[in-house]
Structure formats: C-alpha cells, structure tokens
PDB file of C-alpha atoms in Angstrom:
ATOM      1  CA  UNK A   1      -9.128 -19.816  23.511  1.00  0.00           C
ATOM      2  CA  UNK A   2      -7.869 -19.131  26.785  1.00  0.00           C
ATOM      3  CA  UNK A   3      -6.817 -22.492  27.562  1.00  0.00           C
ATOM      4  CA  UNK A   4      -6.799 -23.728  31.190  1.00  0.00           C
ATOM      5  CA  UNK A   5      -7.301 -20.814  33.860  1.00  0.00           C
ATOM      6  CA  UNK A   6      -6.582 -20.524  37.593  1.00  0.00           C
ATOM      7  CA  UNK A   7      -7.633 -18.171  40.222  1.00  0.00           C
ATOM      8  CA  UNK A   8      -6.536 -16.925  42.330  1.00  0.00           C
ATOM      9  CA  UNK A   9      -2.693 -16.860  41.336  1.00  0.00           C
ATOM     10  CA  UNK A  10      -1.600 -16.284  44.910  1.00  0.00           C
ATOM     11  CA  UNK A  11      -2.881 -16.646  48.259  1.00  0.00           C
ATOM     12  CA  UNK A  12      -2.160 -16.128  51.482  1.00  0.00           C
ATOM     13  CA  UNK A  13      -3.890 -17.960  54.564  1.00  0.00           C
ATOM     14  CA  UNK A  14      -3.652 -18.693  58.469  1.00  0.00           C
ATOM     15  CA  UNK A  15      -3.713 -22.293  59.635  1.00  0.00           C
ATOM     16  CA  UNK A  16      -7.329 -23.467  60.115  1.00  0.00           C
ATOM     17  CA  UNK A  17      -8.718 -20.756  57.097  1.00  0.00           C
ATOM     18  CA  UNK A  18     -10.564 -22.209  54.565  1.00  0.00           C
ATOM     19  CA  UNK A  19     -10.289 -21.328  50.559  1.00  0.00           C
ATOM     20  CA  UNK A  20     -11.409 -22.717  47.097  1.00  0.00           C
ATOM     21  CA  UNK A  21      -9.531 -22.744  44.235  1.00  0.00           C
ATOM     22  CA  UNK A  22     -11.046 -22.359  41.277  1.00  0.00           C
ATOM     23  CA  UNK A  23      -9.778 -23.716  37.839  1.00  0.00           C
ATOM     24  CA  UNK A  24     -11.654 -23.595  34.425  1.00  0.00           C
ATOM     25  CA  UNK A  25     -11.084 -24.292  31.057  1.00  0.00           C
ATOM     26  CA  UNK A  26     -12.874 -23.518  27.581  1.00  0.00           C
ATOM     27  CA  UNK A  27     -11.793 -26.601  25.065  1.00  0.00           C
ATOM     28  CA  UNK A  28     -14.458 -28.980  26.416  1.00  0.00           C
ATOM     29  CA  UNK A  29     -12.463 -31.351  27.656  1.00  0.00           C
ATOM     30  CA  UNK A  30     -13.869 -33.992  29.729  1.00  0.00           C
ATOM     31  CA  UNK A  31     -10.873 -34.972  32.199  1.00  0.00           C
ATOM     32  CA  UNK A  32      -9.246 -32.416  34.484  1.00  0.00           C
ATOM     33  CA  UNK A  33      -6.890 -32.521  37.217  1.00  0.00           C
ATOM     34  CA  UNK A  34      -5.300 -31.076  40.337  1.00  0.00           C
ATOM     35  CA  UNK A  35      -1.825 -31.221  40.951  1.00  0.00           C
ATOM     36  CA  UNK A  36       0.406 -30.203  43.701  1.00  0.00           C
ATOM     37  CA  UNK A  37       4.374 -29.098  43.526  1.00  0.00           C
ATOM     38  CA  UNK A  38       6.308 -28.411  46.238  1.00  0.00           C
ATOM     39  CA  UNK A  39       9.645 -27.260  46.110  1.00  0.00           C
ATOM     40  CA  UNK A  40      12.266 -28.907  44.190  1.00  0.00           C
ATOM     41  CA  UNK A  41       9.908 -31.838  43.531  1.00  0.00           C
ATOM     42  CA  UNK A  42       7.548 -33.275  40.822  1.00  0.00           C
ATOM     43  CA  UNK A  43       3.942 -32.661  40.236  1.00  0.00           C
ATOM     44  CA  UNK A  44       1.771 -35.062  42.350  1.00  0.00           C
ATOM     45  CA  UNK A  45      -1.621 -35.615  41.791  1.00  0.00           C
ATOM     46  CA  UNK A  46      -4.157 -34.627  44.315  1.00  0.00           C
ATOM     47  CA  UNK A  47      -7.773 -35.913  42.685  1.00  0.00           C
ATOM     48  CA  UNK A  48      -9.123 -35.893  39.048  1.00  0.00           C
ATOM     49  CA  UNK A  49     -12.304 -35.640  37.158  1.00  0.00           C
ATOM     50  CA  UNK A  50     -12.995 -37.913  34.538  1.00  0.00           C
ATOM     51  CA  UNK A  51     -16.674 -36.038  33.189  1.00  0.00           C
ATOM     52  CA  UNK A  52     -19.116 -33.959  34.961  1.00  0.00           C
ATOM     53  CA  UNK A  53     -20.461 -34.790  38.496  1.00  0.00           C
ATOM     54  CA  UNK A  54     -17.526 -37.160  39.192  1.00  0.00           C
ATOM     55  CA  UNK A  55     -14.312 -36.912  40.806  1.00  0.00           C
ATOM     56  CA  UNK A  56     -11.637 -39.404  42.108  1.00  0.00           C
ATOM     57  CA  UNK A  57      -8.618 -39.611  44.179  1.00  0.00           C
ATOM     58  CA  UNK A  58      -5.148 -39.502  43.155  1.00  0.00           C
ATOM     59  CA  UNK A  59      -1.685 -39.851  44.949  1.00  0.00           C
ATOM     60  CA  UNK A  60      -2.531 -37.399  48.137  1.00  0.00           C
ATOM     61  CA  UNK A  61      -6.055 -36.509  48.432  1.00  0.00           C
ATOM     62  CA  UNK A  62      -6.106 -35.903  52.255  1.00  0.00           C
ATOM     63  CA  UNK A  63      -7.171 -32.605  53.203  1.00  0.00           C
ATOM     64  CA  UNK A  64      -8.468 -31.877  50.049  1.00  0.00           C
ATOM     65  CA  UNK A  65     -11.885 -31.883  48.576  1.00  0.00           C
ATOM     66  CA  UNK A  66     -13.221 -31.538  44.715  1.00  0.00           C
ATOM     67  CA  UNK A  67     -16.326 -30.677  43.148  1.00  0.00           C
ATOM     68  CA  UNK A  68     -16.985 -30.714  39.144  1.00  0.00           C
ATOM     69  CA  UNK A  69     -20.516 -29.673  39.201  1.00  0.00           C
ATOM     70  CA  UNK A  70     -19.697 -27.923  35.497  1.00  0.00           C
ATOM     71  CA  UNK A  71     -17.659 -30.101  32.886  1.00  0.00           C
ATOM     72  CA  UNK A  72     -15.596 -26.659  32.021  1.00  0.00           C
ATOM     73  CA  UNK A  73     -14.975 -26.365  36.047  1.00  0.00           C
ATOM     74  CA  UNK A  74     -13.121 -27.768  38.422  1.00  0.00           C
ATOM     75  CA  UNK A  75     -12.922 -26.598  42.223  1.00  0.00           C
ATOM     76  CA  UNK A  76     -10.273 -27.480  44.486  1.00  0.00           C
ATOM     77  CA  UNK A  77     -11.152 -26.770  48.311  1.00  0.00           C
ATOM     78  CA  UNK A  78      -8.930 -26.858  51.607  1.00  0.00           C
ATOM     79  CA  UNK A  79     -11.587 -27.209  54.657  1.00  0.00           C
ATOM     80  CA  UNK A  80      -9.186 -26.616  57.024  1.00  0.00           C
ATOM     81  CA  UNK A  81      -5.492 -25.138  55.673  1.00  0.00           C
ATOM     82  CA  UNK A  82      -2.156 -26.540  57.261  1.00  0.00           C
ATOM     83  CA  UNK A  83       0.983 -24.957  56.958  1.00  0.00           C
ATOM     84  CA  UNK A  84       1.713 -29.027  55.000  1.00  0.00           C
ATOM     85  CA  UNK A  85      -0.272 -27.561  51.922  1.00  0.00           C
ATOM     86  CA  UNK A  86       1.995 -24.724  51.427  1.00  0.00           C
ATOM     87  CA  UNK A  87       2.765 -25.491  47.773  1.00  0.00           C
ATOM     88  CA  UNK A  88       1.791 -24.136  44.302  1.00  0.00           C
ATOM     89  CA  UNK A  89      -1.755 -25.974  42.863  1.00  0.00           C
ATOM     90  CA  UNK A  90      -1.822 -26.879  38.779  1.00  0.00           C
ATOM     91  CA  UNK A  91      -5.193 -27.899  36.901  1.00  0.00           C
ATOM     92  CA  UNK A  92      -4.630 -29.482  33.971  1.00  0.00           C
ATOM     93  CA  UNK A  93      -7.241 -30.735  31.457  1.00  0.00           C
ATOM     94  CA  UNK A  94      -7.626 -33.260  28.615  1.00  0.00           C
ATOM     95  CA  UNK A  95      -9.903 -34.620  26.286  1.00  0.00           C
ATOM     96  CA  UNK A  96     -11.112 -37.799  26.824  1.00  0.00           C
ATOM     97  CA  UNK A  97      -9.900 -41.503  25.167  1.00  0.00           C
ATOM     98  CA  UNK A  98     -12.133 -44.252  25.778  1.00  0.00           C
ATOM     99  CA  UNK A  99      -9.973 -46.740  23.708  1.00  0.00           C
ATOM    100  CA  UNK A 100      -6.457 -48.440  24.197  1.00  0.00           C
ATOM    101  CA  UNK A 101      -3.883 -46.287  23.096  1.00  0.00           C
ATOM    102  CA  UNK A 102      -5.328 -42.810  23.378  1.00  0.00           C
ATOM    103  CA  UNK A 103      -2.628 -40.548  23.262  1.00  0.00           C
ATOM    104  CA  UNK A 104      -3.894 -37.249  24.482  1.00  0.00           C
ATOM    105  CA  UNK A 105      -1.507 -34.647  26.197  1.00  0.00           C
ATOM    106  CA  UNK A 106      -2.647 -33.110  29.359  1.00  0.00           C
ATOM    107  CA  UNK A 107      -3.002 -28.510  29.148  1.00  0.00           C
ATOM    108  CA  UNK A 108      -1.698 -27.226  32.214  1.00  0.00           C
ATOM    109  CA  UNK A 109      -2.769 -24.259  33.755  1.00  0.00           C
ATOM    110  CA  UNK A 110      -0.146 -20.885  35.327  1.00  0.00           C
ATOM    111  CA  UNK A 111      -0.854 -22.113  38.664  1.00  0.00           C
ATOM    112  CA  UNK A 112      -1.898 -20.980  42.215  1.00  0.00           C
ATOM    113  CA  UNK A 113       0.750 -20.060  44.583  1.00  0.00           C
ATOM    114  CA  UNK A 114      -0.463 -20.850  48.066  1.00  0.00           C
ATOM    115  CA  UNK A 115       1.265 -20.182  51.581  1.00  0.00           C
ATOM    116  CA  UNK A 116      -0.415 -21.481  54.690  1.00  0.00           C
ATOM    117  CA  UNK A 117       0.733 -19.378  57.669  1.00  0.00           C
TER     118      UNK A 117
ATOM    119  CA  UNK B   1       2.565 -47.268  38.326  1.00  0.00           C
ATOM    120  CA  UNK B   2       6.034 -47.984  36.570  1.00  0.00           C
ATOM    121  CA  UNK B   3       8.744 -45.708  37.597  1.00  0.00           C
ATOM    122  CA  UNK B   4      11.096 -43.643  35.419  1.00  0.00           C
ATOM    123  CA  UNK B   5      14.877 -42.287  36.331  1.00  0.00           C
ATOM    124  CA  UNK B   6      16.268 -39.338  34.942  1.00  0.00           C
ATOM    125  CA  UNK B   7      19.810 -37.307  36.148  1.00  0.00           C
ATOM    126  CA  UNK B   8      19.186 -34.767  38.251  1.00  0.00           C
ATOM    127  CA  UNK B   9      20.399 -31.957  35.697  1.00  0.00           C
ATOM    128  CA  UNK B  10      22.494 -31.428  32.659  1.00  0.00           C
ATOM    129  CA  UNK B  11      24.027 -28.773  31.064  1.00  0.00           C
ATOM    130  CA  UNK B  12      23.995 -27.693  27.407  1.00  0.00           C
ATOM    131  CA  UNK B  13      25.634 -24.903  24.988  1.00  0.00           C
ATOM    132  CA  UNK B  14      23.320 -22.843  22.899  1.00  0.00           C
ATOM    133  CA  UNK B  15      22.811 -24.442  19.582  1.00  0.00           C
ATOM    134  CA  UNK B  16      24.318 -27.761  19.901  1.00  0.00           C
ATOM    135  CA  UNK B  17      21.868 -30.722  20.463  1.00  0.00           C
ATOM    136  CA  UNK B  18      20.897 -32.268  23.909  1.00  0.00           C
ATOM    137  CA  UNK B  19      19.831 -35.899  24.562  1.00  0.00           C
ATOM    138  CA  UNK B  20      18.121 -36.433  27.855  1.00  0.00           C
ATOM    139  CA  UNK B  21      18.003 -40.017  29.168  1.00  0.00           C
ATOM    140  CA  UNK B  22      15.367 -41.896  31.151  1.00  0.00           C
ATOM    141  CA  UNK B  23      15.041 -45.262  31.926  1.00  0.00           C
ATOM    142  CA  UNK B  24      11.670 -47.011  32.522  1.00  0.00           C
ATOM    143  CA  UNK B  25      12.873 -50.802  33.096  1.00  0.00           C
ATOM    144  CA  UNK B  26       9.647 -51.970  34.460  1.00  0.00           C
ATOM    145  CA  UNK B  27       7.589 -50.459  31.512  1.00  0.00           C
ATOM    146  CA  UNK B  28       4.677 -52.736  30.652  1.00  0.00           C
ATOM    147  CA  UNK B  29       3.438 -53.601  26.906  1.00  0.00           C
ATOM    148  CA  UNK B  30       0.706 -50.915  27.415  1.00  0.00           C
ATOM    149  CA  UNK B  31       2.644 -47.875  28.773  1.00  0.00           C
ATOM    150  CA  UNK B  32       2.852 -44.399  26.627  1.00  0.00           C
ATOM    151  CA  UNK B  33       6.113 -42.814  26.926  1.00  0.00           C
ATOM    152  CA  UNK B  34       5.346 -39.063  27.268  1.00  0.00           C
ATOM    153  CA  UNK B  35       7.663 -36.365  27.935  1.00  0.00           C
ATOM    154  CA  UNK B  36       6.530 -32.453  29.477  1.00  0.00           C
ATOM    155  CA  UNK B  37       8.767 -29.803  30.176  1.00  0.00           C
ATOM    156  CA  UNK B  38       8.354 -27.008  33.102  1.00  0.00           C
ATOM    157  CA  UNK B  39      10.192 -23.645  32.176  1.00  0.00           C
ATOM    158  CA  UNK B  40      10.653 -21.498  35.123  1.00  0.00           C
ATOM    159  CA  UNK B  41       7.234 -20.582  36.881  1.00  0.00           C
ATOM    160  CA  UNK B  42       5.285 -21.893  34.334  1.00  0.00           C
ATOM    161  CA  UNK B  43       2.768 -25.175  34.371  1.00  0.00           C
ATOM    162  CA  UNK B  44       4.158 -27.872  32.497  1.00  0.00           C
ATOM    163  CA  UNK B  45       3.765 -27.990  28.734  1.00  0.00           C
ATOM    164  CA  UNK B  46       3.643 -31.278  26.475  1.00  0.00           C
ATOM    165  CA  UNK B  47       6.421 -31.878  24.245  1.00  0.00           C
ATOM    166  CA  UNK B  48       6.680 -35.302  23.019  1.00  0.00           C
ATOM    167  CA  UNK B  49       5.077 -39.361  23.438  1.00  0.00           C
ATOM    168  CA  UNK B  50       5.227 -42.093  21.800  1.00  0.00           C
ATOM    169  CA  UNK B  51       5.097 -46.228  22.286  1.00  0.00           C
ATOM    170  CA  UNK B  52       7.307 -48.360  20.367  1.00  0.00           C
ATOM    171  CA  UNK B  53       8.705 -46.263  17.798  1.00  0.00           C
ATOM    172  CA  UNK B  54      11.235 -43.229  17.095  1.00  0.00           C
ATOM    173  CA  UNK B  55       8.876 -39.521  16.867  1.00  0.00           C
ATOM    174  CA  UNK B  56       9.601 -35.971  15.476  1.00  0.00           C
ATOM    175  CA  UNK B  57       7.736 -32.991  16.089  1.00  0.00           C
ATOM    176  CA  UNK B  58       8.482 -29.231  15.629  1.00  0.00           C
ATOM    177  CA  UNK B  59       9.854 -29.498  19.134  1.00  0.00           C
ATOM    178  CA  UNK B  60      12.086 -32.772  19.881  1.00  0.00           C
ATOM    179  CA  UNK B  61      12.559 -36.339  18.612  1.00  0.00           C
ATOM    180  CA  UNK B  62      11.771 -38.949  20.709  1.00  0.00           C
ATOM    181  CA  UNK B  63      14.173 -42.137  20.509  1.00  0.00           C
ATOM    182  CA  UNK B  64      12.702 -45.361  22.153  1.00  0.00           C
ATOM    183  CA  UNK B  65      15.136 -48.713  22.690  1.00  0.00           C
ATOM    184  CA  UNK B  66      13.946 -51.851  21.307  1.00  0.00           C
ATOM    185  CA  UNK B  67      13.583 -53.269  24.317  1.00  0.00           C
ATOM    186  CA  UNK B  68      11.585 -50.253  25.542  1.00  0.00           C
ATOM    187  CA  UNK B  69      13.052 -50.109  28.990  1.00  0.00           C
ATOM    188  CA  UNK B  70      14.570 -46.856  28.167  1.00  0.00           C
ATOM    189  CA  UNK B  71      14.150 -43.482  26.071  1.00  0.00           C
ATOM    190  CA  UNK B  72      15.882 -40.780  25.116  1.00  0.00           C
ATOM    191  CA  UNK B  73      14.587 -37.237  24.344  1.00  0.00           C
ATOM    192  CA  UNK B  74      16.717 -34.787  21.949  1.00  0.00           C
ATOM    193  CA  UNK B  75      16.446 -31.601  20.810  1.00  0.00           C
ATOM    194  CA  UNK B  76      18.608 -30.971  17.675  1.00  0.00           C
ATOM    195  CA  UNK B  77      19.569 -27.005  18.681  1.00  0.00           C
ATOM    196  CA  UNK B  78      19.139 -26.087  22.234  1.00  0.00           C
ATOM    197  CA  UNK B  79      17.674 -22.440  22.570  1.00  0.00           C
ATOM    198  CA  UNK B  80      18.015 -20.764  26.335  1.00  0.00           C
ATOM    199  CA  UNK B  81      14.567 -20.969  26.083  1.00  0.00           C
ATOM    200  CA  UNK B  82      14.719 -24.508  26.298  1.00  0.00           C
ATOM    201  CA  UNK B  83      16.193 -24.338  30.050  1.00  0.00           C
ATOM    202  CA  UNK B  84      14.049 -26.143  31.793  1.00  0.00           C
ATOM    203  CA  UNK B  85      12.786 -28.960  33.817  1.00  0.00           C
ATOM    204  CA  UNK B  86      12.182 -32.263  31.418  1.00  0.00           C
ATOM    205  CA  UNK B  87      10.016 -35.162  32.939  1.00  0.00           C
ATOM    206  CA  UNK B  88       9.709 -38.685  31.561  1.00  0.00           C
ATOM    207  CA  UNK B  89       6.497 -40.103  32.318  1.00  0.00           C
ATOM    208  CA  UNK B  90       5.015 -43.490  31.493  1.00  0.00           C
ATOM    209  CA  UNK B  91       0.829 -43.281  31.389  1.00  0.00           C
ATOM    210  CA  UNK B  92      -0.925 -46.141  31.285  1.00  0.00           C
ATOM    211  CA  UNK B  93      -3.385 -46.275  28.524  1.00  0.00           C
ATOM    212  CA  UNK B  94      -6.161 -48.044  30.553  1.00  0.00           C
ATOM    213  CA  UNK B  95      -9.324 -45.985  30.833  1.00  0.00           C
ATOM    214  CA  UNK B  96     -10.405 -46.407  33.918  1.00  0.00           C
ATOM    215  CA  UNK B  97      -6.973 -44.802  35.283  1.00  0.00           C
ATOM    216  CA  UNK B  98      -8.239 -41.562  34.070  1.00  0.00           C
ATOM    217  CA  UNK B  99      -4.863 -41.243  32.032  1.00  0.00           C
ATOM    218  CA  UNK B 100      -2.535 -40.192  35.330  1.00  0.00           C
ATOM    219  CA  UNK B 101       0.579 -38.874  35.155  1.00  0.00           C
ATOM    220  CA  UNK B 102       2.886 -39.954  37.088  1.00  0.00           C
ATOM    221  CA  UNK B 103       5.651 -37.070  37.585  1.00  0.00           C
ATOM    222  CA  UNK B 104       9.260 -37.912  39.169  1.00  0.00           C
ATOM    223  CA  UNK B 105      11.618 -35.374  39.335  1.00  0.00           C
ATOM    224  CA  UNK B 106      12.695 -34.352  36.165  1.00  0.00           C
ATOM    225  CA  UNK B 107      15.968 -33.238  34.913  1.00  0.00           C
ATOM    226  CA  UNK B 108      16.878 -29.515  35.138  1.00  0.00           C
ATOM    227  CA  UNK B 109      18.464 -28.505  31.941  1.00  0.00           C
ATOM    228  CA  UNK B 110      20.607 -25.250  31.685  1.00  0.00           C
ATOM    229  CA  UNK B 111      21.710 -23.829  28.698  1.00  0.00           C
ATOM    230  CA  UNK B 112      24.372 -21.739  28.283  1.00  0.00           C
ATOM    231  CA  UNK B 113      25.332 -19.084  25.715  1.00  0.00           C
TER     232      UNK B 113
END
C-alpha cells in the first residue's frame, strides 16, 4: 500500500493563479482531510470529507474549495491564490466510526509545499 | 473544541526516558486523548490515544490522571529519531464531527547524544 499520496510536492504560483491539489489514498477509507501548517504553528483544518460526494468545512475554509467526487480522492483547489495561503497542505485519511468511542488514527500524507508569489 | 497546553519544547539525552505533559482541564466525559508526532518535514504520524486508562504500545505509554484533566506521554528510551514535534489532541468521539483534530502547537523535543 502506498498509503496517503500528494501531488504535487511543491509549487510555485503568482497571486491571482489558480491550482488543484490533488491527494489520494488506497486503504478505502471513508473520511479524509485537508490541513494547513504554516510556520512554527499547528496543523489547522481547512475542510473534510466524511464519504463520497460530500465535503464540509473546518477551522479556515475561505479561499478554498473541495471536491470528493471518488471516495479514494480528495481535491483541494485555490480559485484565486494569495500570498496568505503560502503554507505547506497535508491530506490525511481515516476509516470511518459510526459509534461512540471509535478510536481510529488519522494517515497523513508527505505534504505539498506551496508559495504564493 | 476543548483545548490542550503543552511547553513549548524540551530537551532529552539519548536513551533515558522522556515524559511530555499536556493538560486538557476542560476535557469532557466523551473526549479521546490522542497524541501524533511530526519529525522534521514529514506529515504527522499517530503514536498513542486512549480515554480513561494508562496505554502501551511498541512506541510510548500513555499515562492519563484520574481526574482526566491532564496526560502525560513517555517514551521509556529516547532515540534521536524521536526528535520531534509531539501534539496532544483531544477528539471528540461524536460522529457527526467527522472525528477533527484539533492541533495546538506541540512541543518540540530534541534529543541529544
């Protein structure tokens, strides 16, 4: 197994440049998340997927859109970069728990490294 | 979300055990305590959780008050490969919240030789 993929691993665009980042995964999990880190900080979470064909927001969604049109896919897309969303992106993935006190860990992807000029 | 606080760093020496503190004070009756670690341009990587009681794995051991309102991860022989960034994070177990994590900042742990 490969685990959780990311791609690209680095990127480089001009303010106003759009880009999708593309994260998959092969243990057919059901959740899967985006994450941002920016330096010297914690991982916050941009929006999540709980199954195929949905998506929801998490702690700072604005700017960002998501699409999880695959349940082993999960797209991350800037419409319009800002030099703000400079940061390096993490998917992660989980299986899914649909009782109290489900205990599954979140995989984390290598991560994207992206610098808005 | 209930918020954890960790020290901003610690240090260790190489194969002598480290316990990293974190206190959750408002922690409610349904919260997982979960602990990931971030080594140095890596994604972060599970190591530990539990919910009321003490837990061992092949990695750490996971030491929970009674009162629950704070933790304390150890790992019996630090390695320098275990420098790295340790987060405490409480995840609510309630489906519909997707199973978050909430990340703070972490404690940087170097080790030395």
């Amino acid at each position: 197994n490969a685990g959780v993929t990311q791609t690209p691993k680095f990127r480089v665009l001009k303010t106003g440049q759009s880009m999708t980042l593309l994260c998959a995964q092969d243990m057919n999990h059901e959740y899967m998340y985006w994450y941002r880190q920016d330096p010297g900080m914690g991982l916050r979470l941009i929006h999540y997927s709980v199954g195929e064909g949905t998506t929801a927001k998490g702690e700072v969604p604005d700017g960002y859109n998501v699409s999880r049109l695959k349940k082993q896919n999960f797209l991350l897309g800037l419409e319009s970069a800002a030099p703000s969303q400079t940061s390096v992106y993490f998917c992660a993935s989980r299986p899914t728990g649909r009782s109290v006190g489900n205990q599954e860990t979140q995989y984390f992807g290598p991560g994207t490294r992206l610098l808005v000029l | 979300d209930a918020k954890t606080t960790q020290p901003n760093s610690m240090e260790s020496n190489e194969e002598e055990p480290v316990h990293l503190p974190c206190n959750h004070s408002t922690i409610s009756g349904t919260d997982y305590i979960h602990w990931y670690r971030q080594l140095p341009s890596q994604g972060p990587e599970y190591v530990i959780h539990g919910l009321t009681s003490n837990v061992n794995n092949r990695m750490a051991s996971l030491a929970i008050a009674e009162d629950r309102k704070s933790s304390t991860l150890i790992l019996h022989r630090a390695t320098l490969r275990d420098a790295a960034v340790y987060y405490c994070i409480l995840r609510p177990t309630i489906y519909n919240q997707g199973g978050k994590l909430i990340f703070g900042q972490g404690t940087e742990l170097s080790v030395k030789p």
